Short mmCIF file of C-alpha atoms in Angstrom, two decimals:
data_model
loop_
_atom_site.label_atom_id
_atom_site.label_comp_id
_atom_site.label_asym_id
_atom_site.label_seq_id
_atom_site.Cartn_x
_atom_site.Cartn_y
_atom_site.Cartn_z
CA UNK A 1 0.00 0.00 0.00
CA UNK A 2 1.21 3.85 -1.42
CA UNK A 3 1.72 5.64 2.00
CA UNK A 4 -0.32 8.93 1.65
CA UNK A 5 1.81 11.58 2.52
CA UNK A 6 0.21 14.97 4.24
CA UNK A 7 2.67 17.65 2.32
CA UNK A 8 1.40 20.55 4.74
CA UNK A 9 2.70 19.45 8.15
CA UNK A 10 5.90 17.86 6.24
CA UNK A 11 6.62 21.76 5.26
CA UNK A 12 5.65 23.07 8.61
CA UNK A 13 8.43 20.87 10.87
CA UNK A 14 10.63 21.58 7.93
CA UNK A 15 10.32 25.11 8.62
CA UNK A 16 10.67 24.64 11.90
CA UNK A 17 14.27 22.83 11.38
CA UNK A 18 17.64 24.35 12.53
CA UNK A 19 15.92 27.17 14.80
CA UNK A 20 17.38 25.26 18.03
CA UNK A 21 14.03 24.23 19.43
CA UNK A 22 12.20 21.14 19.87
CA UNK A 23 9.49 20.30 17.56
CA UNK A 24 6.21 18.51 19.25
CA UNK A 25 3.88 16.96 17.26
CA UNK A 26 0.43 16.85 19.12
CA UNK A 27 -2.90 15.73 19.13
CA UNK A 28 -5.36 12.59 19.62
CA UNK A 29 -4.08 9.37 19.28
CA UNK A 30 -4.34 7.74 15.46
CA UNK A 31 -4.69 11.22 13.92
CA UNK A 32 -1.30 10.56 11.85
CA UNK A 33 1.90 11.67 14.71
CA UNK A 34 2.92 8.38 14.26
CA UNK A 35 3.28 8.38 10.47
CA UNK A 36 4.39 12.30 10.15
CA UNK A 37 7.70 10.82 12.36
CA UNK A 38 8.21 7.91 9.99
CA UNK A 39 7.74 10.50 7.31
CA UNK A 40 10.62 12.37 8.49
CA UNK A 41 12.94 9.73 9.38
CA UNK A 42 12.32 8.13 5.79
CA UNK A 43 13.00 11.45 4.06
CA UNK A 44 15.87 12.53 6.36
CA UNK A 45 17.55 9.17 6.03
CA UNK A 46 18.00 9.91 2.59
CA UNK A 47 20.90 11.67 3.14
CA UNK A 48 23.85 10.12 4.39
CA UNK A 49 25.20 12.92 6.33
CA UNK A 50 22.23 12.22 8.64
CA UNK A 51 22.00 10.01 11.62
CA UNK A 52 18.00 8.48 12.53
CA UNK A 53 17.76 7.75 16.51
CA UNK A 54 14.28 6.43 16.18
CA UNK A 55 12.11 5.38 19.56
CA UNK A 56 8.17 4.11 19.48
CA UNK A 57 7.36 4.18 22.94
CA UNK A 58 4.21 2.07 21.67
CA UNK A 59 6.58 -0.60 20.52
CA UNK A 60 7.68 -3.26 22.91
CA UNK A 61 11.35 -3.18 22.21
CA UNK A 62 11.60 0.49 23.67
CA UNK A 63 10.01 -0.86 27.03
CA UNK A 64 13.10 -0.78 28.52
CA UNK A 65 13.54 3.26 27.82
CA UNK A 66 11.16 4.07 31.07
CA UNK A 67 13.03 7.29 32.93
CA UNK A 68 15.10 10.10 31.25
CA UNK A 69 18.15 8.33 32.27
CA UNK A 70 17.17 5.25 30.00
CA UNK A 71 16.73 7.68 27.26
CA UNK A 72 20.03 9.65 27.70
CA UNK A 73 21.82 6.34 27.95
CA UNK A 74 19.96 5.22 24.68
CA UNK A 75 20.87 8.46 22.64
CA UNK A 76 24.63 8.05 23.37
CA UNK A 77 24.22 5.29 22.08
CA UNK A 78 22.80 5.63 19.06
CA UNK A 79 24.67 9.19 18.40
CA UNK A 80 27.35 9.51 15.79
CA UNK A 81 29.65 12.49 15.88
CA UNK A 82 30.06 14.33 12.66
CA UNK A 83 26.64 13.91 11.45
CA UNK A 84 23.08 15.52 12.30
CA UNK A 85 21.42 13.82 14.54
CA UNK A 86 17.43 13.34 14.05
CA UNK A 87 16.20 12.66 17.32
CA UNK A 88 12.52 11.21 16.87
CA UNK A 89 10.23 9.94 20.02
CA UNK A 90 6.85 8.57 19.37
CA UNK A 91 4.79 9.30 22.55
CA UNK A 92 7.21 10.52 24.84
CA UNK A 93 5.10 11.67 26.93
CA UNK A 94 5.75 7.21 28.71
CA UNK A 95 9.05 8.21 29.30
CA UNK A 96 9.07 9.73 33.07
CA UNK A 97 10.67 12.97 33.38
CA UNK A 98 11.56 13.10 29.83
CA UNK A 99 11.99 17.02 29.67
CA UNK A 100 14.80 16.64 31.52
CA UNK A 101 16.93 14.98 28.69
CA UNK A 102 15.37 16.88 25.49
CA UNK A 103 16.11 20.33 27.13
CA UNK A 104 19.62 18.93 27.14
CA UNK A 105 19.37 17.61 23.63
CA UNK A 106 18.07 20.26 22.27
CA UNK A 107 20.88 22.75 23.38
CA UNK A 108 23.75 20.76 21.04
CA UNK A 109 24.29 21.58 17.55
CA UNK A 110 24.33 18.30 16.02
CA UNK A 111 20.98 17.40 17.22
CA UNK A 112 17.33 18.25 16.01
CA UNK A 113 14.49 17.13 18.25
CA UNK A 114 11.05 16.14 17.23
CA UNK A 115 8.52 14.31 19.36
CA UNK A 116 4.70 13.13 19.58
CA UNK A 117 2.64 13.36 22.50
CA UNK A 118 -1.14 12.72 22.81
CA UNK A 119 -1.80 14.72 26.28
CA UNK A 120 -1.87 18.71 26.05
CA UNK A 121 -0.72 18.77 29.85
CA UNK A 122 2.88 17.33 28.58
CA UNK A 123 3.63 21.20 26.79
CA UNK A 124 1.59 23.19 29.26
CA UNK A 125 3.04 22.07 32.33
CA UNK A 126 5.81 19.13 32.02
CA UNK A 127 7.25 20.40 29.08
CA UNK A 128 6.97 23.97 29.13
CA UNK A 129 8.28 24.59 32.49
CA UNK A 130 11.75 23.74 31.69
CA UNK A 131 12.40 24.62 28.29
CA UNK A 132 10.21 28.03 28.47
CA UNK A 133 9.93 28.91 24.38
CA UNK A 134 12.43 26.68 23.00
CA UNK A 135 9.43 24.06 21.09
CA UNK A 136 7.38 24.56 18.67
CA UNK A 137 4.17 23.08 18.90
CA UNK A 138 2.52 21.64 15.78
CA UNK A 139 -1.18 20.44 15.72
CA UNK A 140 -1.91 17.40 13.64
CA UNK A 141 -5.46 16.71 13.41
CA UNK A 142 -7.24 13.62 11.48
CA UNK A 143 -7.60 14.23 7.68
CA UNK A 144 -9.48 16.98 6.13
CA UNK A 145 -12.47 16.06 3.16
CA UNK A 146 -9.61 16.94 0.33
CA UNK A 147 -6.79 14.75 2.38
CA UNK A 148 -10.20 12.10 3.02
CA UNK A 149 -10.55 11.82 -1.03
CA UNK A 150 -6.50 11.39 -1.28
CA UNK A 151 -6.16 9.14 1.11
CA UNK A 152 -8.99 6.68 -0.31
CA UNK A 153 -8.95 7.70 -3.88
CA UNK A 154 -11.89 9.21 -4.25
CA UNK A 155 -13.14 12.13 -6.16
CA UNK A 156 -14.97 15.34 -4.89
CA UNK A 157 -18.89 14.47 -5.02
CA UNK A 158 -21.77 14.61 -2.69
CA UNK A 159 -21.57 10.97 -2.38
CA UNK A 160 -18.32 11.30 -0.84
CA UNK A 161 -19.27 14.10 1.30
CA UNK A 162 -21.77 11.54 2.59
CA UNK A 163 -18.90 9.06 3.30
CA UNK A 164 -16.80 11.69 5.25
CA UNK A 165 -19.59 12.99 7.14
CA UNK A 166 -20.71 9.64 8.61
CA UNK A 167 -17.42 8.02 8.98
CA UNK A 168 -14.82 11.53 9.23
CA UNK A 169 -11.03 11.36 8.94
CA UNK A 170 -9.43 8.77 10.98
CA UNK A 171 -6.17 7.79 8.56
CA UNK A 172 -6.29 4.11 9.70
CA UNK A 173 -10.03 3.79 7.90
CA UNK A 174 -7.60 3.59 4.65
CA UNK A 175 -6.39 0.09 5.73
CA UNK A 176 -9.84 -0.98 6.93
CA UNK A 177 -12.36 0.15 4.30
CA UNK A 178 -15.09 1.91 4.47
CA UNK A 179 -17.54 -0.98 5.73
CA UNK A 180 -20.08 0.47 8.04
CA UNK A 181 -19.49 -2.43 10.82
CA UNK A 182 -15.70 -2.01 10.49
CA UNK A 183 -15.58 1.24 10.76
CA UNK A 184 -17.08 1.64 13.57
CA UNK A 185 -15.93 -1.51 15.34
CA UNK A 186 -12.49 0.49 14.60
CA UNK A 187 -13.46 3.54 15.57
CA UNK A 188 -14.43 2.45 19.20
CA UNK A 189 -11.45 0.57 19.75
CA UNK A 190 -9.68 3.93 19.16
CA UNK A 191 -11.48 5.64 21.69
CA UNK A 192 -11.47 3.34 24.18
CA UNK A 193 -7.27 2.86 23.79
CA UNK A 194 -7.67 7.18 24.08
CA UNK A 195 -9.58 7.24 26.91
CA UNK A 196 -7.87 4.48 28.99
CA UNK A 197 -4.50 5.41 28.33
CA UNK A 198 -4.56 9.12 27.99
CA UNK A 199 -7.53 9.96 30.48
CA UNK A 200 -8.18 7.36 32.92
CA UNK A 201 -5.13 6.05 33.69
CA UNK A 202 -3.35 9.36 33.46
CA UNK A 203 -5.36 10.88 35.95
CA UNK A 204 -6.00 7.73 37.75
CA UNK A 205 -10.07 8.17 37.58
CA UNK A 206 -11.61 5.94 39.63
CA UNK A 207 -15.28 6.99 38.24
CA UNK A 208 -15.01 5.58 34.91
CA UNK A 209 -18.62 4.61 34.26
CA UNK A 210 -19.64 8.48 34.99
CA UNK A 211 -16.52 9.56 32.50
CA UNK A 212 -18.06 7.62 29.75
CA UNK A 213 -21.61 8.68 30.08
CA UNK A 214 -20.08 11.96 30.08
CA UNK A 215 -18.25 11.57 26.82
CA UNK A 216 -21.93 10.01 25.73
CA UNK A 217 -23.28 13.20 26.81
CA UNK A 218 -21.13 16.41 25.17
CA UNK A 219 -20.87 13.90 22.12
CA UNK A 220 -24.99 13.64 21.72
CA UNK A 221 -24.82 17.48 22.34
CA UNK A 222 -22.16 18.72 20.04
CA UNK A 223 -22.51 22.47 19.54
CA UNK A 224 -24.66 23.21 21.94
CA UNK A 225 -24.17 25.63 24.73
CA UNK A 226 -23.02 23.41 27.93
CA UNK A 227 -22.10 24.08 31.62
CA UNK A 228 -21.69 22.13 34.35
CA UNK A 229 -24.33 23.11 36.04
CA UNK A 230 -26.50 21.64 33.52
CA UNK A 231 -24.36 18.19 33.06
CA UNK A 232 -25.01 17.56 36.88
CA UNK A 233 -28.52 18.50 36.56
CA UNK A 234 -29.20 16.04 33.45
CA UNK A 235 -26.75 13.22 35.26
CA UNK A 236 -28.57 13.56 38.51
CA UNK A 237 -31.81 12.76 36.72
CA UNK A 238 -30.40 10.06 35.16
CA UNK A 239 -29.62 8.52 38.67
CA UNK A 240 -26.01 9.97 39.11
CA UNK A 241 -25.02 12.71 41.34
CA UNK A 242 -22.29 14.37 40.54
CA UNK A 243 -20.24 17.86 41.55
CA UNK A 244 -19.81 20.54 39.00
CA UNK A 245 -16.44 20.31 40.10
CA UNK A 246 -15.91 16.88 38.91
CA UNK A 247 -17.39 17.50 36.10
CA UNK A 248 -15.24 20.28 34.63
CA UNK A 249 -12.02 17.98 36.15
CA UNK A 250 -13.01 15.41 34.03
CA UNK A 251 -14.30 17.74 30.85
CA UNK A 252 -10.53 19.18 31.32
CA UNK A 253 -8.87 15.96 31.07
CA UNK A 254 -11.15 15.08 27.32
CA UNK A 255 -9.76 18.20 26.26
CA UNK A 256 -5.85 17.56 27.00
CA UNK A 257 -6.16 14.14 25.44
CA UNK A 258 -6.99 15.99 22.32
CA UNK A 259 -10.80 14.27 22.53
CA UNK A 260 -12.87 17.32 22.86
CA UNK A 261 -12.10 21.00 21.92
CA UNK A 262 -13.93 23.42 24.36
CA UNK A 263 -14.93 26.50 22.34
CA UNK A 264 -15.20 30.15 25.01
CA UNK A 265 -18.34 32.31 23.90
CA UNK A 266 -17.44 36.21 22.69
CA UNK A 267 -19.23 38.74 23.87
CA UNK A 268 -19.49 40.65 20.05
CA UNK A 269 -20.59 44.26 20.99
CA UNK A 270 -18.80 43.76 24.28
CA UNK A 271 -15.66 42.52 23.03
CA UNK A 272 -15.16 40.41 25.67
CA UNK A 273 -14.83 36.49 26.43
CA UNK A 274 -17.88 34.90 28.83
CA UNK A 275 -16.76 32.46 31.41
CA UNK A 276 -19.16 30.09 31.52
CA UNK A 277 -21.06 27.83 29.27
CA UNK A 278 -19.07 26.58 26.41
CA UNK A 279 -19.79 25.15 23.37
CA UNK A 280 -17.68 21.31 22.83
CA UNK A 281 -17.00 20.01 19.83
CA UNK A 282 -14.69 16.30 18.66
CA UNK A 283 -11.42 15.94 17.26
CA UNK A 284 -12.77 13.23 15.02
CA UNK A 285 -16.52 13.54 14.17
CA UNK A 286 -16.17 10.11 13.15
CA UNK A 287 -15.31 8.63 16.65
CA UNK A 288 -18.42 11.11 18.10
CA UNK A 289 -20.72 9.58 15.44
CA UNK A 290 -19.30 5.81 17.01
CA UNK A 291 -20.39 7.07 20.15
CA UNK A 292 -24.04 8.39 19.65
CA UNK A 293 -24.49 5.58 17.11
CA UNK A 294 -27.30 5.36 14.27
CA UNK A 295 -27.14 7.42 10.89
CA UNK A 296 -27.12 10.70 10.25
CA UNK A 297 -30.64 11.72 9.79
CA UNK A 298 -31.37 12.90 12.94
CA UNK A 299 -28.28 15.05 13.33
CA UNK A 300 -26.68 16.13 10.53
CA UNK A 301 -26.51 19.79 11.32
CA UNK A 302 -24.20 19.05 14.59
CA UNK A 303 -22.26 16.83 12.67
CA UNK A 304 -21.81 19.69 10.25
CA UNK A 305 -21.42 22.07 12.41
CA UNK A 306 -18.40 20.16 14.21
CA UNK A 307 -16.78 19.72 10.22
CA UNK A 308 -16.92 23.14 10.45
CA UNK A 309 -15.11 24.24 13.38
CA UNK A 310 -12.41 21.64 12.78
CA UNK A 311 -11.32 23.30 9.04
CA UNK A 312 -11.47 26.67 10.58
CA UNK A 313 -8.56 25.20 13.07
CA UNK A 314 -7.41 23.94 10.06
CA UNK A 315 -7.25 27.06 7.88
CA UNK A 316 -5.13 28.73 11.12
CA UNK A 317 -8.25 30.45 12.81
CA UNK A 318 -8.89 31.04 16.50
CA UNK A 319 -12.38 30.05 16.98
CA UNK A 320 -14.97 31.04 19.86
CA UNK A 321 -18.70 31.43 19.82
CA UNK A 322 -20.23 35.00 19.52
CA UNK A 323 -23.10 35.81 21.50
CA UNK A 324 -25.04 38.70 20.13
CA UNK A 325 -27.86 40.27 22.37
CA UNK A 326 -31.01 38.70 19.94
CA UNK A 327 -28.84 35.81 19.32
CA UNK A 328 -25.64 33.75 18.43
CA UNK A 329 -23.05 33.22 15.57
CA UNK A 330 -21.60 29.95 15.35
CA UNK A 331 -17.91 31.09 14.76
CA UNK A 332 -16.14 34.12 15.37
CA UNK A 333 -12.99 33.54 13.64
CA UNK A 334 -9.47 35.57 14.14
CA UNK A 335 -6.02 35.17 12.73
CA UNK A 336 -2.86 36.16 14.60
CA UNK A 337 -2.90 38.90 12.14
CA UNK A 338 -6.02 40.43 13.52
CA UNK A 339 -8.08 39.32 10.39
CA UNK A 340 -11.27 37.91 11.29
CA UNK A 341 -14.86 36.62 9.60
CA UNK A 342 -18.04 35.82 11.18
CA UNK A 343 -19.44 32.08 10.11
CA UNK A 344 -23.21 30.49 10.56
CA UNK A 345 -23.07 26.94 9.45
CA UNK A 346 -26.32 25.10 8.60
CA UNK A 347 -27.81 22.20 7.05
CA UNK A 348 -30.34 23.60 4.12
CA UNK A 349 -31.37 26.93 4.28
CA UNK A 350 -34.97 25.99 3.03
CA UNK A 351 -37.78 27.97 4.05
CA UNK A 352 -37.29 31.88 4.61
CA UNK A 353 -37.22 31.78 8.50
CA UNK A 354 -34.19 30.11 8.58
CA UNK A 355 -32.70 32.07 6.09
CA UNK A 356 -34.24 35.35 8.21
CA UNK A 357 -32.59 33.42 11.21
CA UNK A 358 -28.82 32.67 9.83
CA UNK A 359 -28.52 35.67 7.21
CA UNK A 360 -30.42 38.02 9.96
CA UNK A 361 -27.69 37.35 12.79
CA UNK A 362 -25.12 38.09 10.82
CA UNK A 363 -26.39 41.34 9.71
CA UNK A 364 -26.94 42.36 13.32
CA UNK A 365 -23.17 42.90 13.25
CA UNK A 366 -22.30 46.16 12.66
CA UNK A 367 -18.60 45.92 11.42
CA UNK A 368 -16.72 45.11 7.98
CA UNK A 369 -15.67 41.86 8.58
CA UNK A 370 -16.03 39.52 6.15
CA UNK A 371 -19.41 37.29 7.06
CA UNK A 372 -20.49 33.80 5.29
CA UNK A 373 -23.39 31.29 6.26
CA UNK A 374 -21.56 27.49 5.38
CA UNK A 375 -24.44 25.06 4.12
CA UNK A 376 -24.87 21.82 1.71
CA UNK A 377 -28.16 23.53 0.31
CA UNK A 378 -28.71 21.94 -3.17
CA UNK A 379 -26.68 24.18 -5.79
CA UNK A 380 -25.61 26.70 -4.15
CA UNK A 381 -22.02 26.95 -4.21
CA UNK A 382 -20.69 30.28 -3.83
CA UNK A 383 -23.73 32.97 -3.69
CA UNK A 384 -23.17 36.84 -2.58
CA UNK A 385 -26.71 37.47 -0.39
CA UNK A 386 -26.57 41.08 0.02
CA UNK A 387 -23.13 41.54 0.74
CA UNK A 388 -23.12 37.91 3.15
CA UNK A 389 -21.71 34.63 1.35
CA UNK A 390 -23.38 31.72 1.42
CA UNK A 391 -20.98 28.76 0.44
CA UNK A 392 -21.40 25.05 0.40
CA UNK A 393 -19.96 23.27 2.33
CA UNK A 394 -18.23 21.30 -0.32
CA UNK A 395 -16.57 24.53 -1.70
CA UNK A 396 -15.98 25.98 1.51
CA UNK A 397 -13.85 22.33 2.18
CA UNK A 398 -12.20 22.36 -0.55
CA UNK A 399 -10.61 25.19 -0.62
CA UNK A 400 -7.28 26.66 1.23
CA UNK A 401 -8.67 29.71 2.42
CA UNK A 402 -11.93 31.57 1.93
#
């Protein structure tokens, strides 16, 4: 089998090369970390004035590397003098105290570190406190509808679209087909491995069965506006009482195993971020569609809605939720460069009241940003509504940029 390769986060470590920091490759397990490394080591290897010190701390023959003394023992090793070094660890975040040796590695010439990690926690506290702003953190989330079509050879249709929507962008799908039963046989063993390894055992959660009805819960209510108060209320009726305290513990620990993205609500005319009630959405809307089971029929607008959000991420956008006094936009969207749209995604815009609803909120916003409604009405592609473009959804994924 071809091995697919994803040419944008190949040229972002490259970038990132020879600026004396350590490059970290993040996000949920079986999004692609894995592969980007063998990428690298593959294409690096190519040149013989390079030296590969590979370690897959999912592998059994690199049990042995447990401490950051095993690992500094391992390196020498492996190093050759005279070369450059290509330091790659797969899921460091196993090896106890790690930050220790890579702030050492990092600081020699002959040496380039890159690592994975599936746990946010491992940059904003283990990582982080040592080596202050020597890393660069890269993102890798699972495959977008255009890397979807390369990866299983498909072409651009609304078929397709149907295929991604129900089953999303998990890259190990390509070795398992898309069969509905293996899919999502698949898909649940990949959660389950996430949430065991990166959540519960982690954090050392003793409440597992509340966890997963949790998980249940924010993934039957994706894009909707959530706060704990309301989880305990719903789990108490359903015969489980539970603190709010717990609950935004636990919530927390979704989010830094890259399960869950919490989304902060903006305050539009106020300019200002609310600190309550969030909106959640999944890394993989394929793994949330696992969860909740069934087709699509009865939610296809959070399903869209959580495509969405994930290609804004995707197109380099900070996302939160703007709240507007007679109602909501879905995404306020800004760039580091202070650029920003304003985004309503629907399903069909059919009838005129929802057209008065998701045209009418935008217009409510009194500024020049750029403002689109995202839908898979029938036909409409790219229409200019009075100044407000409506795209579909199709367009608006595959393209680079709006």
């Amino acid at each position: 089998m071809n091995v697919e390769l994803r040419h944008n986060y190949l040229k972002l470590i490259e970038r990132h090369l020879g600026k004396d920091c350590i490059i970290v490759l993040v996000g949920q397990r079986r999004v692609g970390k894995s592969c980007m490394l063998k990428m690298l080591r593959s294409i690096k290897a190519l040149d013989e004035t390079n030296n590969i010190i590979y370690i897959d701390k999912e592998k059994e023959q690199f049990d042995f590397i447990r401490t950051y003394l095993d690992l500094n023992d391992y390196v020498k090793s492996k190093y050759v003098a005279g070369k450059m070094n290509y330091l790659l660890i797969d899921e460091i975040q196993d090896i106890d105290q790690f930050e220790r040796s890579v702030r050492s590695f990092c600081s020699e010439p002959d040496i380039e570190v890159i690592i994975t990690g599936s746990n946010a926690k491992m940059l904003s506290g283990e990582l982080s406190t040592l080596i202050g702003g020597r890393y660069k953190e890269i993102y890798i989330q699972s495959l977008s509808y255009m890397e979807f079509l390369q990866f299983h050879h498909l072409t651009d249709s609304d078929d397709t679209m149907a295929l991604y929507i129900q089953y999303g962008g998990l890259p190990g799908l390509v070795k398992i087909g898309l069969d509905e039963e293996d899919v999502r046989e698949y898909q649940k063993d990949i959660y389950n491995t996430v949430l065991l390894k990166d959540v519960i055992l982690r954090n050392r959660i003793r409440n597992v069965v509340f966890l997963e009805n949790l998980a249940h819960f924010l993934a039957d209510n994706v894009g909707k506006i959530i706060s704990a108060n309301s989880i305990a209320k719903y789990m108490k009726s359903q015969g489980q009482s539970i603190t709010s305290t717990t609950i935004i513990e636990y919530i927390k620990f979704l989010e830094e195993a890259y399960i869950l993205h919490k989304v902060n609500r903006y305050d539009i005319h106020g300019k200002k971020l609310f600190d309550s009630n969030d909106k959640f959405y999944f890394e993989d809307h394929g793994i949330r569609n696992a969860l909740v089971g069934g087709s699509r029929e009865g939610d296809i607008e959070k399903v869209i809605e959580n495509i969405i959000y994930q290609h804004l991420i995707r197109l380099g956008y900070e996302v939160t939720i703007g709240q507007l006094q007679a109602g909501e936009i879905d995404f306020v969207c800004t760039k580091s460069t202070g650029d920003r749209i304003y985004v309503q995604a629907s399903y069909i815009i059919a009838d005129n009241a929802t057209r008065d609803r998701e045209f009418g909120n935008l217009r409510s916003i009194k500024d020049n940003y750029p403002k689109y409604v995202i839908s898979m009405t029938p036909m409409v592609k790219k229409n200019d509504d009075n100044g407000i473009i409506h795209l579909g959804l199709r367009t608006f994924l595959t393209s680079d940029e709006f």
